[in-house]
Amino acid sequence: MADLAAGRRALTHEALDELPDSAPLTHLRQVLVGVGALPERDEYMVRLERFLTGLLASQQDPGQRKVLHRYAMWHLVRRLRRRNNGRPLTPQQFISARQRTHAAVAFLNWLTAHDLTLDTCRQADLDRWLTDDSATYHQTAGHFIRWARTNKLSTVHLPAIRWNGPTQPLDDEHRWEVARRLLHDVTLKPEDRLAGLLLLLYAQRPSAIHRLTIEDVEVGAQEVRLHLGNAPVQLPEPVAALARAVATNRKGHATIGALAPSPWLFPGGQPGRPISTTQLTQRLNQIGIRPNQARSTALFQLATEIPAAILARTLGIHTDVAVAWQRLSAGDWATYAAEVSRRTSPHQRPVHEQGAKS
């Protein structure tokens, strides 16, 4: 900061990038972005590109470096940009891309150590690698191996592991027990209650919850709608009241650099940033929620009641994911629709008929 004040260091992202990476530097950068002294940028994409540049430069073999550049830059990074469509990378996307690149390097190094290349590697060699206890990233490297086969760089095949449902038992009773507590326990923080209910009732991941903005909440005179996917969800009471309270009184830990109200529904500790996925997960854990297991339970139940297309559109999940969960839950929508048509009590209506209120 003394260098910035004295003019010895330019007030740019590039000048700050020259300093050793640290938590104080990250916070200072966000303060400068928060007050408008620095422009906003995708920090995780910058970190990923910096990591990949250093990793590629460390590769001694030109052929291996060329393959890794093609895989990392022209496949992983390019796909992330296309998938995010202007949105910043999430921490999970950054970690996944970094792990996949490390796995590709590990596999190529194993081939080199055994006098092999992608072109000369045969299925028997791949089987030997899979059973080699000294080899690493067996599962993660599969993504690189399948990419190499698709791009005709190798003939070996390593099938993707088929998802056959959650690995832990689903406890719907515990899910509703926690949900009832969050609905009525006023001693808990409203933001924790709302985040927990979005996970338990609407199967939202912490990585999706932390990105919600104030614009995703439509507060009307009689109802509150929340945009989780393409179609807004009408929130029932008392969830609607919680959403109103959180949207009105949202408050992060950051004070320096916060010149305007935060646009995030769940502000974080850095100016202009939402709560991190890690911190949100920790807060959910403290109120008795294990996000992965609770979300799986919620998705299983919702998939038995709602057609896959509506499930995907309202909850913001991919259609393939919705279809997979519906198959897992053996949800037969035709049979379910016939059953619904015979119901008379409004309290027995399915989720989508009540504005996804269950």
Short mmCIF file of C-alpha atoms in Angstrom, two decimals:
data_model
loop_
_atom_site.label_atom_id
_atom_site.label_comp_id
_atom_site.label_asym_id
_atom_site.label_seq_id
_atom_site.Cartn_x
_atom_site.Cartn_y
_atom_site.Cartn_z
CA MET A 1 0.00 0.00 0.00
CA ALA A 2 2.95 2.32 0.65
CA ASP A 3 4.21 1.62 -2.87
CA LEU A 4 0.78 2.41 -4.28
CA ALA A 5 0.53 5.64 -2.30
CA ALA A 6 4.04 6.75 -3.33
CA GLY A 7 3.45 5.87 -6.97
CA ARG A 8 6.19 3.25 -6.98
CA ARG A 9 3.69 0.60 -8.05
CA ALA A 10 0.95 1.09 -10.61
CA LEU A 11 -2.63 0.66 -9.48
CA THR A 12 -3.41 -2.23 -11.83
CA HIS A 13 -4.24 -5.90 -11.50
CA GLU A 14 -1.02 -6.74 -13.36
CA ALA A 15 1.08 -4.82 -10.82
CA LEU A 16 -0.59 -6.64 -7.93
CA ASP A 17 -0.06 -9.95 -9.74
CA GLU A 18 3.70 -9.40 -9.37
CA LEU A 19 3.39 -9.66 -5.57
CA PRO A 20 3.41 -13.01 -3.72
CA ASP A 21 -0.09 -14.46 -3.53
CA SER A 22 -1.60 -14.16 -0.05
CA ALA A 23 -4.91 -13.68 1.73
CA PRO A 24 -4.18 -10.01 2.59
CA LEU A 25 -3.36 -9.29 -1.05
CA THR A 26 -6.61 -10.94 -2.14
CA HIS A 27 -8.59 -8.85 0.33
CA LEU A 28 -6.80 -5.64 -0.71
CA ARG A 29 -7.57 -6.36 -4.35
CA GLN A 30 -11.25 -6.83 -3.57
CA VAL A 31 -11.32 -3.59 -1.57
CA LEU A 32 -9.84 -1.76 -4.56
CA VAL A 33 -12.40 -3.40 -6.85
CA GLY A 34 -15.17 -2.54 -4.37
CA VAL A 35 -14.33 1.19 -4.38
CA GLY A 36 -13.95 1.23 -8.16
CA ALA A 37 -10.18 1.76 -8.18
CA LEU A 38 -9.70 -1.52 -10.07
CA PRO A 39 -12.03 -3.12 -12.61
CA GLU A 40 -13.82 -6.37 -11.86
CA ARG A 41 -12.20 -9.52 -13.30
CA ASP A 42 -12.59 -13.29 -13.15
CA GLU A 43 -10.01 -14.10 -10.48
CA TYR A 44 -10.34 -17.89 -10.72
CA MET A 45 -9.88 -17.80 -14.49
CA VAL A 46 -6.77 -15.65 -14.03
CA ARG A 47 -5.44 -18.09 -11.44
CA LEU A 48 -6.18 -21.05 -13.71
CA GLU A 49 -4.45 -19.51 -16.73
CA ARG A 50 -1.44 -18.55 -14.58
CA PHE A 51 -1.24 -22.09 -13.20
CA LEU A 52 -1.49 -23.65 -16.67
CA THR A 53 1.12 -21.31 -18.11
CA GLY A 54 3.59 -22.27 -15.38
CA LEU A 55 2.81 -25.97 -15.68
CA LEU A 56 3.27 -25.98 -19.46
CA ALA A 57 6.54 -24.05 -19.19
CA SER A 58 7.88 -26.70 -16.79
CA GLN A 59 7.42 -29.53 -19.32
CA GLN A 60 10.75 -30.50 -20.87
CA ASP A 61 9.43 -32.68 -23.66
CA PRO A 62 8.13 -30.55 -26.58
CA GLY A 63 5.66 -33.22 -27.73
CA GLN A 64 4.21 -33.64 -24.26
CA ARG A 65 4.01 -29.87 -23.80
CA LYS A 66 2.11 -29.55 -27.10
CA VAL A 67 -0.43 -32.22 -26.13
CA LEU A 68 -0.95 -30.68 -22.70
CA HIS A 69 -1.41 -27.22 -24.20
CA ARG A 70 -4.01 -28.57 -26.58
CA TYR A 71 -5.85 -30.38 -23.79
CA ALA A 72 -5.64 -27.70 -21.10
CA MET A 73 -5.97 -24.48 -23.09
CA TRP A 74 -8.01 -25.53 -26.09
CA HIS A 75 -10.24 -28.03 -24.35
CA LEU A 76 -10.58 -27.41 -20.61
CA VAL A 77 -10.36 -23.62 -20.58
CA ARG A 78 -12.30 -23.18 -23.81
CA ARG A 79 -15.10 -25.42 -22.57
CA LEU A 80 -15.28 -23.56 -19.27
CA ARG A 81 -15.61 -20.23 -21.06
CA ARG A 82 -18.34 -21.58 -23.29
CA ARG A 83 -20.21 -23.23 -20.44
CA ASN A 84 -20.07 -20.19 -18.14
CA ASN A 85 -21.03 -17.80 -20.95
CA GLY A 86 -19.55 -14.73 -19.29
CA ARG A 87 -20.05 -15.81 -15.68
CA PRO A 88 -16.92 -16.11 -13.51
CA LEU A 89 -15.42 -19.49 -12.70
CA THR A 90 -16.46 -21.13 -9.47
CA PRO A 91 -13.87 -22.48 -7.01
CA GLN A 92 -15.04 -26.01 -7.87
CA GLN A 93 -14.46 -25.45 -11.60
CA PHE A 94 -10.98 -24.12 -10.89
CA ILE A 95 -10.10 -27.09 -8.70
CA SER A 96 -11.51 -29.60 -11.21
CA ALA A 97 -9.56 -28.13 -14.14
CA ARG A 98 -6.36 -28.08 -12.10
CA GLN A 99 -6.81 -31.69 -10.97
CA ARG A 100 -7.52 -32.88 -14.50
CA THR A 101 -4.37 -31.18 -15.77
CA HIS A 102 -2.28 -32.70 -12.98
CA ALA A 103 -3.79 -36.09 -13.86
CA ALA A 104 -2.88 -35.69 -17.53
CA VAL A 105 0.71 -34.84 -16.59
CA ALA A 106 0.89 -37.84 -14.25
CA PHE A 107 -0.37 -40.22 -16.95
CA LEU A 108 2.01 -38.86 -19.59
CA ASN A 109 4.93 -39.11 -17.13
CA TRP A 110 4.01 -42.74 -16.44
CA LEU A 111 4.02 -43.46 -20.17
CA THR A 112 7.44 -41.83 -20.54
CA ALA A 113 8.82 -43.82 -17.62
CA HIS A 114 7.73 -47.01 -19.38
CA ASP A 115 9.07 -46.00 -22.80
CA LEU A 116 5.58 -45.37 -24.13
CA THR A 117 3.67 -42.52 -25.78
CA LEU A 118 0.01 -41.87 -26.35
CA ASP A 119 0.40 -43.28 -29.84
CA THR A 120 2.24 -46.46 -28.83
CA CYS A 121 0.21 -47.15 -25.68
CA ARG A 122 -2.03 -50.19 -26.05
CA GLN A 123 -4.94 -51.45 -24.01
CA ALA A 124 -2.70 -53.90 -22.17
CA ASP A 125 -0.44 -51.00 -21.17
CA LEU A 126 -3.43 -49.04 -19.92
CA ASP A 127 -4.56 -52.04 -17.87
CA ARG A 128 -1.06 -52.21 -16.39
CA TRP A 129 -1.27 -48.52 -15.47
CA LEU A 130 -4.64 -49.08 -13.79
CA THR A 131 -3.17 -51.80 -11.56
CA ASP A 132 0.09 -49.96 -10.86
CA ASP A 133 0.01 -48.87 -7.21
CA SER A 134 2.70 -46.28 -7.90
CA ALA A 135 0.55 -44.54 -10.51
CA THR A 136 -1.72 -41.70 -9.41
CA TYR A 137 -4.95 -40.01 -10.55
CA HIS A 138 -6.40 -43.26 -11.92
CA GLN A 139 -9.96 -41.95 -11.97
CA THR A 140 -9.28 -38.30 -12.82
CA ALA A 141 -6.92 -39.13 -15.69
CA GLY A 142 -9.78 -40.93 -17.43
CA HIS A 143 -11.04 -37.59 -18.71
CA PHE A 144 -7.73 -36.92 -20.48
CA ILE A 145 -7.54 -40.47 -21.86
CA ARG A 146 -11.04 -40.25 -23.34
CA TRP A 147 -10.19 -36.84 -24.82
CA ALA A 148 -7.04 -38.29 -26.41
CA ARG A 149 -9.04 -41.12 -27.97
CA THR A 150 -11.70 -38.74 -29.29
CA ASN A 151 -8.98 -36.61 -30.91
CA LYS A 152 -7.29 -39.70 -32.40
CA LEU A 153 -4.14 -39.27 -30.31
CA SER A 154 -4.53 -42.72 -28.79
CA THR A 155 -6.46 -45.93 -29.37
CA VAL A 156 -6.90 -47.00 -25.74
CA HIS A 157 -10.27 -46.76 -24.07
CA LEU A 158 -11.15 -46.07 -20.45
CA PRO A 159 -14.94 -45.87 -19.97
CA ALA A 160 -16.39 -43.24 -17.71
CA ILE A 161 -17.74 -44.48 -14.41
CA ARG A 162 -21.50 -44.69 -14.71
CA TRP A 163 -23.41 -42.93 -11.96
CA ASN A 164 -25.81 -45.35 -10.30
CA GLY A 165 -27.20 -43.08 -7.65
CA PRO A 166 -26.02 -41.74 -4.29
CA THR A 167 -23.48 -43.77 -2.37
CA GLN A 168 -24.98 -42.94 1.03
CA PRO A 169 -28.44 -43.93 2.30
CA LEU A 170 -31.20 -41.36 1.83
CA ASP A 171 -32.94 -40.30 5.04
CA ASP A 172 -36.06 -38.34 4.11
CA GLU A 173 -37.30 -38.32 7.70
CA HIS A 174 -34.15 -36.55 8.88
CA ARG A 175 -34.44 -34.11 5.97
CA TRP A 176 -37.94 -33.05 7.03
CA GLU A 177 -36.94 -32.92 10.69
CA VAL A 178 -34.18 -30.41 9.89
CA ALA A 179 -36.47 -28.50 7.51
CA ARG A 180 -39.15 -28.10 10.21
CA ARG A 181 -36.52 -26.75 12.59
CA LEU A 182 -35.33 -24.21 10.02
CA LEU A 183 -38.90 -23.14 9.29
CA HIS A 184 -39.70 -22.32 12.92
CA ASP A 185 -36.48 -21.86 14.96
CA VAL A 186 -36.12 -18.07 15.24
CA THR A 187 -32.89 -18.40 17.25
CA LEU A 188 -31.05 -19.32 14.05
CA LYS A 189 -29.83 -16.66 11.63
CA PRO A 190 -32.37 -15.98 8.86
CA GLU A 191 -29.73 -16.34 6.14
CA ASP A 192 -28.70 -19.77 7.47
CA ARG A 193 -32.34 -20.86 7.67
CA LEU A 194 -33.04 -19.72 4.10
CA ALA A 195 -29.89 -21.32 2.67
CA GLY A 196 -30.68 -24.58 4.43
CA LEU A 197 -34.27 -24.61 3.18
CA LEU A 198 -33.19 -23.92 -0.38
CA LEU A 199 -31.04 -27.03 -0.17
CA LEU A 200 -33.52 -29.24 1.68
CA LEU A 201 -36.66 -28.25 -0.25
CA TYR A 202 -35.31 -27.21 -3.65
CA ALA A 203 -32.17 -29.35 -3.94
CA GLN A 204 -29.84 -26.38 -4.48
CA ARG A 205 -26.11 -26.92 -4.12
CA PRO A 206 -24.11 -24.50 -1.93
CA SER A 207 -22.30 -23.50 -5.15
CA ALA A 208 -25.65 -22.38 -6.60
CA ILE A 209 -27.00 -20.80 -3.41
CA HIS A 210 -23.96 -18.59 -2.87
CA ARG A 211 -24.37 -17.06 -6.36
CA LEU A 212 -27.96 -15.90 -5.84
CA THR A 213 -28.40 -12.13 -6.18
CA ILE A 214 -31.04 -9.72 -4.97
CA GLU A 215 -32.37 -9.63 -8.54
CA ASP A 216 -33.22 -13.34 -8.26
CA VAL A 217 -35.81 -12.49 -5.60
CA GLU A 218 -39.11 -11.02 -6.82
CA VAL A 219 -40.96 -9.55 -3.84
CA GLY A 220 -44.60 -8.76 -4.61
CA ALA A 221 -47.47 -7.56 -2.46
CA GLN A 222 -48.86 -11.05 -2.03
CA GLU A 223 -46.06 -13.44 -3.03
CA VAL A 224 -42.32 -13.96 -3.32
CA ARG A 225 -40.79 -15.65 -6.32
CA LEU A 226 -37.23 -16.94 -6.54
CA HIS A 227 -35.32 -17.56 -9.76
CA LEU A 228 -33.42 -20.83 -9.40
CA GLY A 229 -33.76 -21.84 -13.06
CA ASN A 230 -35.56 -20.56 -16.14
CA ALA A 231 -38.96 -20.53 -14.43
CA PRO A 232 -39.39 -18.69 -11.08
CA VAL A 233 -40.52 -20.65 -8.04
CA GLN A 234 -43.24 -19.21 -5.80
CA LEU A 235 -42.08 -19.54 -2.21
CA PRO A 236 -44.60 -20.61 0.45
CA GLU A 237 -44.76 -19.09 3.91
CA PRO A 238 -42.74 -18.96 6.09
CA VAL A 239 -40.00 -19.44 3.48
CA ALA A 240 -41.25 -16.33 1.68
CA ALA A 241 -40.97 -14.29 4.87
CA LEU A 242 -37.41 -15.52 5.36
CA ALA A 243 -36.53 -14.53 1.78
CA ARG A 244 -38.00 -11.05 2.36
CA ALA A 245 -36.01 -10.62 5.57
CA VAL A 246 -32.73 -11.80 4.06
CA ALA A 247 -33.18 -9.67 0.93
CA THR A 248 -33.91 -6.59 3.05
CA ASN A 249 -31.29 -7.02 5.77
CA ARG A 250 -28.46 -8.82 3.97
CA LYS A 251 -25.15 -7.93 5.50
CA GLY A 252 -21.64 -9.22 4.87
CA HIS A 253 -18.61 -9.02 7.11
CA ALA A 254 -16.81 -6.62 4.79
CA THR A 255 -17.17 -2.92 5.60
CA ILE A 256 -14.12 -1.35 3.94
CA GLY A 257 -14.81 -0.75 0.31
CA ALA A 258 -18.54 -1.42 0.53
CA LEU A 259 -19.75 1.80 -1.06
CA ALA A 260 -23.10 0.39 -2.15
CA PRO A 261 -25.46 -2.34 -0.93
CA SER A 262 -24.22 -5.77 -1.91
CA PRO A 263 -25.93 -7.26 -4.96
CA TRP A 264 -25.58 -10.75 -3.45
CA LEU A 265 -28.35 -12.41 -1.48
CA PHE A 266 -25.67 -13.98 0.74
CA PRO A 267 -22.79 -11.45 0.94
CA GLY A 268 -19.35 -12.65 1.94
CA GLY A 269 -16.36 -11.34 3.83
CA GLN A 270 -14.77 -9.64 0.83
CA PRO A 271 -16.16 -6.43 -0.65
CA GLY A 272 -18.38 -7.12 -3.63
CA ARG A 273 -18.16 -10.91 -3.19
CA PRO A 274 -20.75 -13.47 -2.12
CA ILE A 275 -20.16 -15.89 0.71
CA SER A 276 -17.75 -18.61 -0.37
CA THR A 277 -19.01 -22.12 -1.02
CA THR A 278 -16.67 -23.42 1.69
CA GLN A 279 -17.96 -21.01 4.32
CA LEU A 280 -21.58 -21.64 3.37
CA THR A 281 -21.04 -25.40 3.61
CA GLN A 282 -19.49 -24.99 7.06
CA ARG A 283 -22.47 -22.94 8.25
CA LEU A 284 -24.87 -25.58 6.91
CA ASN A 285 -22.88 -28.27 8.71
CA GLN A 286 -23.26 -26.34 11.96
CA ILE A 287 -27.05 -26.55 11.73
CA GLY A 288 -27.01 -30.27 11.01
CA ILE A 289 -27.05 -30.34 7.19
CA ARG A 290 -24.67 -32.43 5.10
CA PRO A 291 -25.17 -30.78 1.69
CA ASN A 292 -24.41 -33.72 -0.61
CA GLN A 293 -26.55 -36.22 1.24
CA ALA A 294 -29.39 -33.76 1.90
CA ARG A 295 -29.49 -32.63 -1.74
CA SER A 296 -29.56 -36.24 -2.96
CA THR A 297 -32.50 -36.96 -0.66
CA ALA A 298 -34.35 -33.87 -1.89
CA LEU A 299 -33.72 -34.67 -5.56
CA PHE A 300 -34.86 -38.26 -5.09
CA GLN A 301 -38.16 -37.15 -3.58
CA LEU A 302 -38.75 -34.34 -6.09
CA ALA A 303 -37.99 -36.66 -9.01
CA THR A 304 -40.85 -38.94 -7.94
CA GLU A 305 -43.32 -36.06 -8.09
CA ILE A 306 -42.27 -33.76 -10.93
CA PRO A 307 -41.55 -34.46 -14.62
CA ALA A 308 -37.87 -34.17 -15.53
CA ALA A 309 -38.42 -31.18 -17.85
CA ILE A 310 -40.20 -29.15 -15.14
CA LEU A 311 -37.67 -30.24 -12.52
CA ALA A 312 -34.79 -28.99 -14.70
CA ARG A 313 -36.52 -25.74 -15.62
CA THR A 314 -37.53 -24.72 -12.09
CA LEU A 315 -34.51 -25.90 -10.11
CA GLY A 316 -31.85 -24.83 -12.62
CA ILE A 317 -30.35 -28.30 -13.08
CA HIS A 318 -29.42 -29.98 -16.35
CA THR A 319 -32.15 -32.00 -18.04
CA ASP A 320 -29.90 -35.08 -18.13
CA VAL A 321 -29.50 -34.83 -14.35
CA ALA A 322 -33.25 -34.58 -13.86
CA VAL A 323 -33.84 -37.58 -16.13
CA ALA A 324 -31.20 -39.62 -14.28
CA TRP A 325 -32.83 -38.90 -10.92
CA GLN A 326 -36.28 -39.70 -12.24
CA ARG A 327 -35.06 -43.05 -13.50
CA LEU A 328 -33.31 -43.73 -10.20
CA SER A 329 -36.46 -42.96 -8.23
CA ALA A 330 -38.54 -45.04 -10.69
CA GLY A 331 -40.83 -42.05 -11.08
CA ASP A 332 -43.51 -42.89 -13.61
CA TRP A 333 -45.04 -39.51 -14.42
CA ALA A 334 -47.96 -40.97 -16.36
CA THR A 335 -49.01 -43.03 -13.35
CA TYR A 336 -48.40 -40.13 -11.00
CA ALA A 337 -50.48 -37.73 -13.12
CA ALA A 338 -53.38 -40.18 -13.06
CA GLU A 339 -53.14 -40.36 -9.29
CA VAL A 340 -53.04 -36.56 -8.95
CA SER A 341 -56.17 -36.21 -11.08
CA ARG A 342 -58.08 -38.23 -8.48
CA ARG A 343 -57.00 -36.05 -5.56
CA THR A 344 -59.46 -33.54 -4.13
CA SER A 345 -57.66 -31.95 -1.18
CA PRO A 346 -55.55 -28.86 -2.06
CA HIS A 347 -53.03 -29.97 0.55
CA GLN A 348 -52.34 -33.09 -1.54
CA ARG A 349 -51.39 -31.21 -4.69
CA PRO A 350 -47.89 -31.89 -6.04
CA VAL A 351 -45.03 -29.42 -5.83
CA HIS A 352 -45.38 -27.95 -9.31
CA GLU A 353 -49.12 -27.25 -8.76
CA GLN A 354 -48.36 -25.26 -5.63
CA GLY A 355 -45.57 -23.20 -7.17
CA ALA A 356 -42.99 -25.75 -5.98
CA LYS A 357 -44.07 -25.20 -2.39
CA SER A 358 -43.33 -28.58 -0.86
#
